[in-house]
Amino acid sequence: MLVSFSSIIRLLCAFLFLSPALALENESGDSDPRHTNNWAVLVSTSRFWFNYRHMANVLSMYRTVKRLGIPDSQIILMLSDDVACNSRNLFPGSVFNNQDRAIDLYGESIEVDYRGNEVTVENFIRLLTDRWGPDHPRSKRLLTDENSNIFIYMTGHGGNEFLKFQDAEEISAWDIADAFEQMHEKKRYNEIFFMIDTCQANTMYTKFYSPNILACGSSEFEESSYSHHSDVEIGVAVIDRFTYYNLEFSEKIERNSTLTLQDLFDFYTFDKIHSHAGVRTDLYNRDPSKVLITDFFGNVQSAVADEIEDDILYLLNHKEEEEETSNTASNTTTSSDNVTRVKNVDSSTINQYGANVINIKDTPTENNYAKYIVLASLGAIFLKTILK
Amino acid sequence: MNEEVERPAVLDKAERVKQIIHSETRESLSTRRYVVLSILALYFLIGFPLWMKLTEIYRAPLPSNFINMLQANQNIDLKIHREVFVKINDGLYFPDLAESTQIQIDHEIFKMNQDPNEQLIVDWNVTLRFDEPGPDDYILELEIGDGEGIAVDPSTRLTVLYYTLSSIKNNDLPYFITQTVLYHIFNSELEFFKIKNQQKNNKAINYSPKVHLSFKLLTGDGDLVDWKINEALDIFFQPIVETFQNYVNFTIDSEIKYFTELNLVNSSNAITLKDLSTIVDFSEWDISSNNFNYPTLNFVLYYPSKSVSPLNFEFDSSKNAFLFPQWGSLILQKESLKPNSVLNEHELRPIFEKFTSELITLLGLPKHPKTLQIRLDAIKVYSIFTNLIRGTDSLSSLLKLSKSLPNMSIPKTVLKNVQNALKARENTIKSANYDKDWDRALIESNKMLEYSELAFFDREMVQQSFFPQEHKVAVYLPLLGPLSIVCFLGIFRIISEIKLFRYARP
């Protein structure tokens, strides 16, 4: 009874504090996307065969963002174990996220950037802060800039304010928050959408303090996240609930979709996910109901029809000839100096391409104000007589 | 009452002292004291300093005051003073033209700085010179014409100002020169430095001294095609490479890709500009790459497959070049290519004109004047300025982080890079302010940027900055538990023994 009472008070407080913040957001929220490129960082953190579903989660997300247009060069995929080639896998080389086994997630073209034991807390922090040695391959780096929108998806086993990596270490909510702050300081993102599917996931984003980060998680403090279903032949659960419904939603999305993040958030219900999915918007200055899903899940580059100059190469290629002619021309002018000193503008050598002469007729000495005053007063008198 | 209670206790104590003294020799008692003392000494004289030393985080002392000062007063010491060489061809002699024009120019710039909209963010000025110009200097020729006018040469830094005898009589020549210099020759440069224009241009990439250009011929079919790209590059593009060489170095590759299909729902549907971002499928085409550690710009010439040709454009089909901000450019052709066709260099010429124009936009060059050199000079000077700002930003971000994350170590290499960056900054200022050597200044400012990034992205500065309390207990408990408890209990015993002896002595 006591617990429920305190939670009600907490809820009320949260509402009181949030409502002015929301009001502000609506005023300042502009829905114009300012990004020119999209990146995705997809991380599964748990090892061993029985965590098959975490690999399937992350591969499903990989498939989705790739389908919506983020190229492999802009996806960082961290896959903590190789379930596709595990000896217990009845379908070697394949990973499925559904018992109907319709889609092989491992498929034909897949680019894993960090595999197995490379998936560590240190490497993840290094990836976010881009602090590597000089010999680190570029394809494994997060080469974002101030125009990048980054989608970060993490899945694994977690608890209150931590996420376990590889059964050996853990990353805390503070670590991710500090890494984001370092990215913010160095202007390495435009916006971040952070999604996490683990037990007590919502605690992971509570420590963020950098701007323009939108976060969502699968379950509340002291709440577990659950798997969706098992495949009898694979023998383990193949996907988590939160991810499953994210995928179900994103299957509806095409590149020109107008669905927004708010639509996605509204799609999360307790009936489906069996836990309370959370969203954190106070750091984000746009209204999620105006942010397209494709701002994060896809790589939609807008084309600009630009004014084209069609003579730059021509001018550069004909520079030398022109110099020759101008030299001869100037010689002739100096020799015929006595004949005519006043030269015609249009016959000038420099003007052979025409249209470059800009007339500066309105000289500063002329006083136009008097003219305008006289004209205005005349007009006024004229108007008066007509009105009478 | 109290005395009665204490007395048996006193007796008890005296007995215990006796007991202890008889149970052990005095020697062994004192040995134990020495053992305990030496363990204590080990703890506090060696153990504790060693523990402090080993858990210490090295934090190099960064020159924070100086960096903060730089951040607060961006580019306060940078002077961009241009020079224009005036040539008078007609043999006329204007003794006070230099002074009177300079007064006008100074006044005009002063006026700009007074206006909050037009305000410049750098100390910018221009001086007129009447001596012999070098090959790369700005020249302003004064010529008598039958009217007042300006002609800006499209291929060299030469401007001709036509004036009439009446404009000399009215003393308008200084005004004309001022207008020409500020609003025609250096207009774009001045616009760059105006406070109102500091919003970043999203189309252009950030300045980098190296840029990779990737030319791609894409067709929707699998029929063999070819293009004379080498010849076209040699003939048309070489001058661009040479003109840009003091600003960016280009590396170039080319590629032909087949079976690159458009994402068309229905091939007969009209294609609008808005659809283009969904129709063009860069990820499927697999043509983006991060192979270079400098930016890549893509120039794609696209021919549709026969099945969808001709494409139904909603726009003028001659305006088929599209800019993708910071990515590159795409020329979408209406008709498909015939099998085995070869695009020769003459067919590629108009395409290269379009690519060049887009390249110039992607590099952030201004649109005016027509003269490429002048536009290049403008962006060059502006890049020096932005490099210094970006570098200073990095350094002050580093400073901020080092303050907000006290657990993060700051190795000596970081300090060294910071010092190098500041040194390079000094050199930039020197070359710009005194030598007016913009190329040198650009190189130095690039170094400043590079060093400041190296300092910020130092690989040693990665540390899990946060350790929960439980972790610390987990690490120290095995150490403290078994070892320290034995030691401390020994100490307590010694202390209580000393107390007992002191009691027993009188």
Coordinates of N, CA and C in Angstrom, one line a residue, chain A residues 33-37 39 66-74 121-122 125-126 129-135 138-139 141 143 145-147 169-172 174-175 178 181-183 185-188 209 255-256 299-319 322-323 334 337 341-346 348-351 353 356-365, chain B residues 89-92 143-156 158 160-162 170 172 175-176 180 184 200 202-203 206 235-237 239-240 243 263 273 276-278 280-284 288-294 321-327 349 352-354 356-358 360-361 367 370 372-373 375 393-394 396-397 400-401 405 408 453 456-462 464-466 471:
Chain A
P33 N 14.1 18.8 -40.4 CA 15.3 18.0 -40.1 C 16.5 18.8 -40.7
R34 N 17.6 18.7 -39.9 CA 18.8 19.4 -40.3 C 20.0 18.5 -40.6
H35 N 19.6 17.2 -40.8 CA 20.7 16.3 -41.0 C 20.9 16.0 -42.4
T36 N 22.2 15.6 -42.8 CA 22.4 15.2 -44.1 C 22.9 13.8 -44.2
N37 N 23.1 13.1 -43.1 CA 23.5 11.7 -43.2 C 23.0 11.0 -41.9
W39 N 23.4 7.5 -39.4 CA 24.3 6.4 -39.0 C 23.5 5.5 -38.0
K66 N 18.9 -1.1 -42.9 CA 19.5 -1.3 -44.3 C 18.5 -1.2 -45.3
R67 N 17.3 -1.8 -45.0 CA 16.2 -1.8 -46.0 C 15.8 -0.4 -46.2
L68 N 15.8 0.4 -45.2 CA 15.4 1.8 -45.3 C 16.5 2.8 -45.8
G69 N 17.6 2.2 -46.1 CA 18.6 3.0 -46.9 C 19.9 3.4 -46.2
I70 N 20.1 3.0 -45.0 CA 21.4 3.3 -44.5 C 22.5 2.3 -45.0
P71 N 23.5 2.8 -45.7 CA 24.4 1.9 -46.3 C 25.3 1.2 -45.2
D72 N 25.9 0.1 -45.6 CA 26.7 -0.7 -44.7 C 27.9 0.2 -44.1
S73 N 28.4 1.1 -44.9 CA 29.5 1.9 -44.5 C 29.0 2.8 -43.3
Q74 N 27.8 3.0 -43.1 CA 27.3 3.9 -42.1 C 26.5 3.1 -41.0
V121 N 33.1 -3.1 -23.4 CA 32.7 -1.8 -23.0 C 33.7 -0.8 -23.6
E122 N 35.0 -1.1 -23.5 CA 36.0 -0.2 -23.9 C 35.8 0.2 -25.4
I125 N 32.8 2.4 -25.9 CA 33.1 3.8 -25.6 C 34.0 4.4 -26.6
R126 N 35.0 3.7 -27.0 CA 36.0 4.2 -28.0 C 35.2 4.5 -29.3
T129 N 33.2 7.8 -28.7 CA 34.1 9.0 -28.6 C 35.1 9.1 -29.7
D130 N 35.2 8.1 -30.6 CA 36.1 8.0 -31.7 C 37.6 8.2 -31.3
R131 N 37.9 7.5 -30.2 CA 39.3 7.6 -29.7 C 40.0 6.2 -30.0
W132 N 40.7 6.2 -31.1 CA 41.3 5.0 -31.6 C 42.8 5.3 -31.8
G133 N 43.6 4.2 -32.0 CA 44.9 4.3 -32.5 C 44.9 4.6 -33.9
P134 N 46.1 5.0 -34.5 CA 46.1 5.4 -35.9 C 45.9 4.3 -36.8
D135 N 46.0 3.0 -36.4 CA 45.9 1.9 -37.3 C 44.5 1.3 -37.3
R138 N 39.0 2.5 -40.9 CA 37.9 3.5 -40.9 C 36.6 2.9 -41.0
S139 N 36.5 1.7 -41.6 CA 35.1 1.1 -41.7 C 34.6 0.7 -40.3
R141 N 34.8 2.7 -37.7 CA 34.7 3.9 -36.9 C 33.4 4.7 -37.1
L143 N 32.1 7.8 -38.0 CA 32.6 9.0 -38.6 C 31.5 10.0 -38.8
D145 N 29.4 13.7 -38.1 CA 29.7 15.1 -37.9 C 28.4 15.8 -37.4
E146 N 28.4 17.1 -37.4 CA 27.3 17.8 -36.8 C 26.0 17.7 -37.6
N147 N 26.1 17.0 -38.8 CA 24.9 16.8 -39.6 C 24.4 15.4 -39.5
E169 N 31.9 -7.9 -18.0 CA 32.0 -6.5 -17.5 C 30.6 -5.8 -17.8
E170 N 30.5 -4.6 -17.4 CA 29.3 -3.9 -17.6 C 29.5 -2.5 -17.9
I171 N 28.5 -1.9 -18.6 CA 28.6 -0.5 -18.9 C 27.5 0.2 -18.0
S172 N 27.8 1.3 -17.5 CA 26.8 2.0 -16.6 C 26.2 3.1 -17.4
W174 N 26.0 6.1 -16.6 CA 26.9 7.3 -16.6 C 27.9 7.2 -17.7
D175 N 28.4 6.0 -17.9 CA 29.4 5.9 -19.0 C 28.8 6.3 -20.4
D178 N 28.3 10.1 -20.4 CA 29.5 10.9 -20.5 C 30.0 10.8 -22.0
E181 N 28.1 13.1 -24.0 CA 28.5 14.4 -23.8 C 29.8 14.8 -24.6
Q182 N 30.7 13.8 -24.6 CA 31.9 14.0 -25.4 C 31.6 14.2 -26.9
M183 N 30.6 13.4 -27.3 CA 30.2 13.5 -28.8 C 29.6 14.9 -29.0
E185 N 30.1 17.6 -27.3 CA 31.2 18.7 -27.2 C 31.9 18.8 -28.5
K186 N 32.2 17.7 -29.1 CA 33.0 17.7 -30.4 C 32.0 17.8 -31.6
K187 N 30.8 18.1 -31.4 CA 29.8 18.3 -32.5 C 29.8 17.1 -33.4
R188 N 29.6 15.9 -32.8 CA 29.7 14.7 -33.6 C 28.3 14.1 -33.9
Y209 N 22.6 13.7 -20.2 CA 22.4 15.1 -19.9 C 22.8 16.0 -21.1
R255 N 10.4 4.0 -47.6 CA 11.3 5.2 -47.5 C 10.5 6.5 -47.5
N256 N 9.3 6.5 -48.2 CA 8.6 7.8 -48.3 C 7.5 7.9 -47.2
N299 N 18.0 6.5 -44.5 CA 19.0 7.5 -44.9 C 18.4 8.2 -46.1
V300 N 17.5 9.1 -45.8 CA 16.8 9.8 -46.9 C 17.6 11.1 -47.2
Q301 N 18.3 11.2 -48.3 CA 19.0 12.4 -48.6 C 18.1 13.2 -49.5
S302 N 18.0 14.5 -49.2 CA 17.1 15.3 -50.0 C 18.0 15.9 -51.1
A303 N 17.4 15.8 -52.3 CA 18.1 16.4 -53.5 C 17.8 17.8 -53.6
V304 N 18.8 18.6 -54.1 CA 18.6 20.0 -54.4 C 18.9 20.3 -55.8
A305 N 18.0 20.9 -56.5 CA 18.3 21.3 -57.9 C 19.0 22.7 -57.8
D306 N 20.2 22.7 -58.2 CA 21.0 23.8 -58.0 C 21.2 24.6 -59.3
E307 N 21.4 25.9 -59.1 CA 21.7 26.7 -60.3 C 23.1 26.3 -60.8
I308 N 23.1 25.9 -62.1 CA 24.4 25.3 -62.6 C 25.1 26.4 -63.5
E309 N 26.4 26.6 -63.2 CA 27.2 27.5 -64.1 C 27.8 26.6 -65.1
D310 N 27.7 26.9 -66.4 CA 28.2 26.0 -67.4 C 29.4 26.5 -68.1
D311 N 30.1 27.4 -67.5 CA 31.3 27.9 -68.2 C 32.6 28.0 -67.4
I312 N 32.6 27.3 -66.3 CA 33.8 27.4 -65.4 C 35.0 26.7 -66.1
L313 N 34.7 25.5 -66.6 CA 35.8 24.8 -67.3 C 36.2 25.5 -68.5
Y314 N 35.2 26.1 -69.2 CA 35.5 26.8 -70.5 C 36.4 27.9 -70.2
L315 N 36.1 28.7 -69.2 CA 37.0 29.8 -68.9 C 38.4 29.4 -68.5
L316 N 38.4 28.3 -67.7 CA 39.7 27.9 -67.2 C 40.6 27.3 -68.4
N317 N 39.9 26.7 -69.3 CA 40.6 26.1 -70.4 C 41.0 27.1 -71.5
H318 N 40.4 28.2 -71.4 CA 40.7 29.2 -72.5 C 41.5 30.4 -71.9
K319 N 42.0 30.2 -70.7 CA 42.7 31.3 -70.1 C 43.9 31.8 -70.9
E322 N 43.4 33.8 -74.0 CA 42.9 35.1 -73.7 C 44.0 36.0 -73.2
E323 N 44.9 35.5 -72.4 CA 46.0 36.3 -72.0 C 46.8 36.9 -73.1
T334 N 48.6 51.2 -76.1 CA 49.7 52.2 -75.7 C 50.3 52.9 -77.0
D337 N 48.2 55.6 -78.4 CA 47.8 56.4 -77.3 C 47.3 57.8 -77.7
R341 N 42.2 58.6 -76.8 CA 42.4 58.3 -75.4 C 41.1 57.8 -74.8
V342 N 40.1 58.2 -75.4 CA 38.8 57.8 -74.8 C 38.4 56.4 -75.5
K343 N 38.3 55.4 -74.7 CA 38.0 54.1 -75.3 C 36.6 53.7 -75.1
N344 N 36.1 53.0 -76.0 CA 34.7 52.6 -75.9 C 34.7 51.3 -74.9
V345 N 33.8 51.3 -74.0 CA 33.7 50.2 -73.1 C 33.5 48.9 -73.8
D346 N 32.6 48.9 -74.8 CA 32.2 47.6 -75.4 C 33.3 47.1 -76.2
S348 N 36.4 47.0 -75.3 CA 37.5 46.6 -74.4 C 37.8 45.1 -74.6
T349 N 39.1 44.8 -74.5 CA 39.4 43.4 -74.7 C 38.8 42.5 -73.6
I350 N 38.8 43.1 -72.4 CA 38.4 42.3 -71.3 C 36.9 42.0 -71.3
N351 N 36.2 42.7 -72.2 CA 34.8 42.5 -72.2 C 34.3 41.6 -73.3
Y353 N 33.7 38.6 -73.2 CA 32.6 37.6 -72.8 C 31.3 38.3 -72.5
N356 N 29.7 41.4 -68.5 CA 30.5 41.6 -67.2 C 30.5 43.1 -66.8
V357 N 30.1 43.9 -67.6 CA 30.2 45.3 -67.2 C 29.0 45.6 -66.3
I358 N 29.3 46.1 -65.2 CA 28.3 46.5 -64.2 C 28.2 48.0 -64.2
N359 N 27.1 48.6 -64.5 CA 27.0 50.1 -64.5 C 26.8 50.6 -63.1
I360 N 27.6 51.6 -62.8 CA 27.4 52.2 -61.5 C 27.0 53.7 -61.7
K361 N 25.8 53.8 -62.2 CA 25.3 55.1 -62.7 C 24.9 56.0 -61.5
D362 N 24.2 55.5 -60.5 CA 23.7 56.4 -59.5 C 24.9 56.9 -58.7
T363 N 25.4 58.0 -59.0 CA 26.5 58.6 -58.4 C 26.1 59.2 -57.0
P364 N 27.0 59.3 -56.1 CA 26.7 59.7 -54.8 C 26.4 61.2 -54.7
T365 N 26.9 62.0 -55.7 CA 26.7 63.5 -55.5 C 25.3 63.9 -55.8
Chain B
N89 N 46.3 53.5 -66.8 CA 46.9 53.2 -68.1 C 47.0 54.5 -68.9
D90 N 46.2 55.5 -68.6 CA 46.1 56.6 -69.5 C 47.1 57.7 -69.3
G91 N 48.0 57.5 -68.4 CA 49.0 58.5 -68.2 C 48.6 59.6 -67.3
L92 N 47.4 59.6 -66.8 CA 46.9 60.6 -65.9 C 47.5 60.4 -64.5
E143 N 40.6 53.0 -66.5 CA 40.6 53.3 -67.9 C 39.5 54.4 -68.2
I144 N 39.8 55.3 -69.1 CA 38.8 56.2 -69.4 C 37.8 55.6 -70.4
G145 N 36.5 55.7 -70.1 CA 35.6 55.1 -71.1 C 34.5 56.1 -71.3
D146 N 33.5 55.7 -72.1 CA 32.4 56.7 -72.3 C 31.3 56.6 -71.3
G147 N 31.6 56.0 -70.2 CA 30.6 55.9 -69.1 C 31.3 55.2 -68.0
E148 N 30.6 55.3 -66.8 CA 31.2 54.6 -65.6 C 30.8 53.1 -65.6
G149 N 31.8 52.3 -65.4 CA 31.4 50.8 -65.4 C 32.6 50.0 -64.9
I150 N 32.3 48.8 -64.5 CA 33.3 47.9 -64.0 C 33.3 46.6 -64.8
A151 N 34.4 46.1 -65.2 CA 34.5 44.8 -65.9 C 35.4 43.9 -65.0
V152 N 34.9 42.8 -64.5 CA 35.7 41.9 -63.8 C 36.1 40.8 -64.7
D153 N 37.4 40.6 -64.9 CA 37.9 39.6 -65.8 C 37.5 38.2 -65.2
P154 N 36.9 37.3 -66.1 CA 36.4 36.0 -65.5 C 37.6 35.0 -65.2
S155 N 38.8 35.3 -65.7 CA 39.8 34.3 -65.5 C 41.1 34.7 -64.8
T156 N 41.2 36.0 -64.5 CA 42.4 36.5 -63.7 C 41.9 37.5 -62.7
L158 N 41.9 40.5 -62.3 CA 42.0 41.8 -62.9 C 40.6 42.4 -63.0
V160 N 38.7 46.1 -64.3 CA 38.9 47.3 -65.0 C 37.8 48.3 -64.6
L161 N 38.2 49.5 -64.2 CA 37.1 50.5 -63.8 C 37.2 51.5 -64.9
Y162 N 36.0 51.7 -65.5 CA 35.9 52.8 -66.6 C 35.4 54.0 -65.9
N170 N 34.0 65.8 -60.7 CA 33.1 65.7 -59.5 C 33.8 65.1 -58.3
D172 N 34.6 61.9 -58.0 CA 33.9 60.6 -57.7 C 34.8 59.4 -57.8
Y175 N 35.2 57.2 -54.7 CA 34.0 56.5 -54.4 C 33.8 55.3 -55.3
F176 N 34.1 55.5 -56.6 CA 33.9 54.4 -57.5 C 34.9 53.2 -57.2
T180 N 33.9 49.5 -56.1 CA 34.5 48.4 -56.9 C 35.1 47.3 -56.0
H184 N 32.4 44.6 -55.3 CA 32.5 43.7 -56.5 C 33.7 42.7 -56.4
K200 N 25.8 27.8 -40.7 CA 26.5 26.9 -41.6 C 25.7 26.6 -42.8
N202 N 24.6 24.1 -45.3 CA 24.5 22.7 -45.2 C 24.9 21.9 -46.4
K203 N 25.0 22.6 -47.5 CA 25.3 21.9 -48.8 C 26.8 21.5 -48.8
N206 N 32.6 20.3 -44.7 CA 33.6 21.1 -43.9 C 34.9 21.1 -44.7
I235 N 41.7 16.5 -70.2 CA 41.5 17.7 -71.0 C 40.8 18.8 -70.2
F236 N 39.6 18.4 -69.6 CA 38.8 19.4 -69.0 C 39.1 19.6 -67.5
F237 N 39.4 18.6 -66.9 CA 39.4 18.7 -65.4 C 40.8 19.2 -64.8
P239 N 42.8 21.7 -65.4 CA 42.9 23.1 -65.0 C 42.2 23.3 -63.6
I240 N 41.1 22.6 -63.3 CA 40.5 22.8 -62.0 C 41.4 22.3 -60.9
T243 N 44.1 24.8 -60.5 CA 43.6 26.0 -59.9 C 43.4 25.8 -58.4
N263 N 14.5 3.2 -57.7 CA 13.4 2.7 -56.9 C 12.1 3.2 -57.3
L273 N 11.1 16.4 -58.1 CA 12.3 16.6 -57.3 C 12.2 16.0 -55.9
L276 N 12.8 12.3 -55.7 CA 14.2 11.9 -56.0 C 14.9 11.2 -54.9
S277 N 14.7 11.8 -53.7 CA 15.4 11.2 -52.6 C 15.1 9.8 -52.3
T278 N 13.8 9.4 -52.7 CA 13.5 8.0 -52.4 C 13.7 7.1 -53.7
V280 N 16.3 7.4 -55.8 CA 17.7 7.2 -55.9 C 18.1 6.3 -54.7
D281 N 18.7 5.2 -55.0 CA 18.9 4.2 -53.9 C 20.4 4.0 -53.6
F282 N 21.0 4.9 -52.9 CA 22.4 4.9 -52.7 C 22.9 3.6 -52.0
S283 N 22.1 3.1 -51.1 CA 22.5 2.0 -50.3 C 22.5 0.7 -51.1
E284 N 21.5 0.6 -52.0 CA 21.5 -0.6 -52.9 C 22.6 -0.5 -53.9
S288 N 28.7 4.3 -51.7 CA 29.3 5.2 -50.7 C 30.5 4.5 -50.1
S289 N 31.5 5.2 -49.8 CA 32.6 4.6 -49.2 C 33.3 5.5 -48.2
N290 N 33.9 4.9 -47.2 CA 34.7 5.7 -46.3 C 36.2 5.3 -46.3
N291 N 36.6 5.0 -47.5 CA 38.0 4.4 -47.7 C 39.1 5.4 -47.3
F292 N 38.8 6.7 -47.4 CA 39.8 7.7 -47.2 C 39.6 8.4 -45.9
N293 N 40.7 8.8 -45.3 CA 40.4 9.6 -44.1 C 40.2 11.0 -44.3
Y294 N 39.7 11.3 -45.5 CA 39.2 12.7 -45.8 C 37.9 12.6 -46.6
A321 N 20.7 17.9 -63.2 CA 21.8 17.7 -62.3 C 21.3 18.0 -60.9
F322 N 21.5 17.1 -59.9 CA 21.0 17.3 -58.6 C 22.1 17.2 -57.6
L323 N 22.0 18.1 -56.6 CA 23.0 18.2 -55.6 C 22.5 17.4 -54.4
F324 N 23.3 16.5 -53.8 CA 22.9 15.9 -52.6 C 23.9 16.5 -51.5
P325 N 23.3 17.3 -50.6 CA 24.2 18.0 -49.7 C 25.3 17.2 -49.1
Q326 N 26.5 17.6 -49.2 CA 27.6 17.0 -48.6 C 27.9 15.6 -49.1
W327 N 27.2 15.1 -50.0 CA 27.4 13.8 -50.6 C 28.0 13.9 -52.0
R349 N 31.9 16.6 -72.0 CA 32.2 18.0 -71.7 C 31.0 18.7 -71.0
F352 N 30.8 17.4 -67.5 CA 31.8 17.9 -66.6 C 31.6 19.3 -66.2
E353 N 31.0 20.1 -67.1 CA 30.7 21.5 -66.7 C 29.7 21.4 -65.5
K354 N 28.8 20.6 -65.6 CA 27.8 20.5 -64.5 C 28.4 20.0 -63.2
T356 N 31.5 20.2 -62.4 CA 32.4 21.2 -61.8 C 31.6 22.3 -61.0
S357 N 30.5 22.7 -61.6 CA 29.7 23.7 -60.9 C 29.2 23.1 -59.6
E358 N 28.8 21.8 -59.6 CA 28.3 21.2 -58.3 C 29.5 21.1 -57.4
I360 N 32.0 23.0 -57.0 CA 32.3 24.3 -56.5 C 31.3 24.6 -55.3
T361 N 30.0 24.2 -55.6 CA 29.0 24.4 -54.5 C 29.3 23.5 -53.3
K367 N 29.2 32.3 -55.0 CA 28.7 32.3 -56.4 C 29.3 33.4 -57.2
K370 N 32.4 36.1 -61.1 CA 32.6 34.9 -62.0 C 34.0 34.3 -61.9
L372 N 37.0 32.5 -61.0 CA 37.2 31.4 -60.0 C 38.3 31.7 -59.0
Q373 N 39.3 32.4 -59.5 CA 40.4 32.7 -58.5 C 40.0 33.6 -57.4
R375 N 37.0 33.8 -56.2 CA 36.1 33.1 -55.3 C 36.9 32.1 -54.5
D393 N 37.8 25.6 -30.8 CA 36.6 24.9 -30.3 C 37.0 23.5 -29.7
S394 N 37.8 22.8 -30.5 CA 38.3 21.5 -30.0 C 39.0 21.6 -28.7
S396 N 38.9 24.0 -26.5 CA 38.1 24.3 -25.3 C 37.2 23.2 -24.9
S397 N 36.7 22.4 -25.9 CA 35.9 21.2 -25.6 C 36.8 20.3 -24.7
K400 N 36.9 21.6 -21.3 CA 35.6 21.4 -20.6 C 35.5 20.0 -20.1
L401 N 35.8 19.0 -21.0 CA 35.7 17.6 -20.6 C 36.7 17.3 -19.5
L405 N 35.1 15.7 -16.3 CA 35.4 14.2 -16.0 C 36.7 14.1 -15.2
M408 N 39.1 11.2 -15.7 CA 39.8 10.9 -17.0 C 41.2 11.3 -17.0
E453 N 42.6 18.3 -33.0 CA 41.8 17.0 -33.1 C 42.6 15.9 -32.5
F456 N 42.2 16.1 -28.9 CA 40.9 15.8 -28.4 C 40.7 14.3 -28.5
F457 N 41.1 13.7 -29.6 CA 40.8 12.2 -29.8 C 41.9 11.3 -29.4
D458 N 42.7 11.8 -28.4 CA 43.8 10.9 -27.9 C 43.3 9.6 -27.4
R459 N 43.9 8.5 -27.8 CA 43.3 7.2 -27.5 C 43.5 6.8 -26.1
E460 N 44.4 7.5 -25.4 CA 44.6 7.2 -24.0 C 43.5 7.7 -23.1
M461 N 42.7 8.7 -23.6 CA 41.7 9.3 -22.8 C 40.4 8.6 -22.7
V462 N 40.5 7.3 -22.9 CA 39.3 6.5 -22.8 C 39.3 5.7 -21.4
Q464 N 36.7 4.1 -18.3 CA 35.4 4.0 -17.7 C 35.4 5.0 -16.6
S465 N 34.7 6.1 -16.7 CA 34.9 7.2 -15.7 C 34.0 6.9 -14.5
F466 N 33.0 6.1 -14.6 CA 32.2 5.9 -13.4 C 32.3 4.5 -12.9
H471 N 31.3 -1.6 -6.8 CA 32.5 -2.1 -7.5 C 33.7 -1.9 -6.7

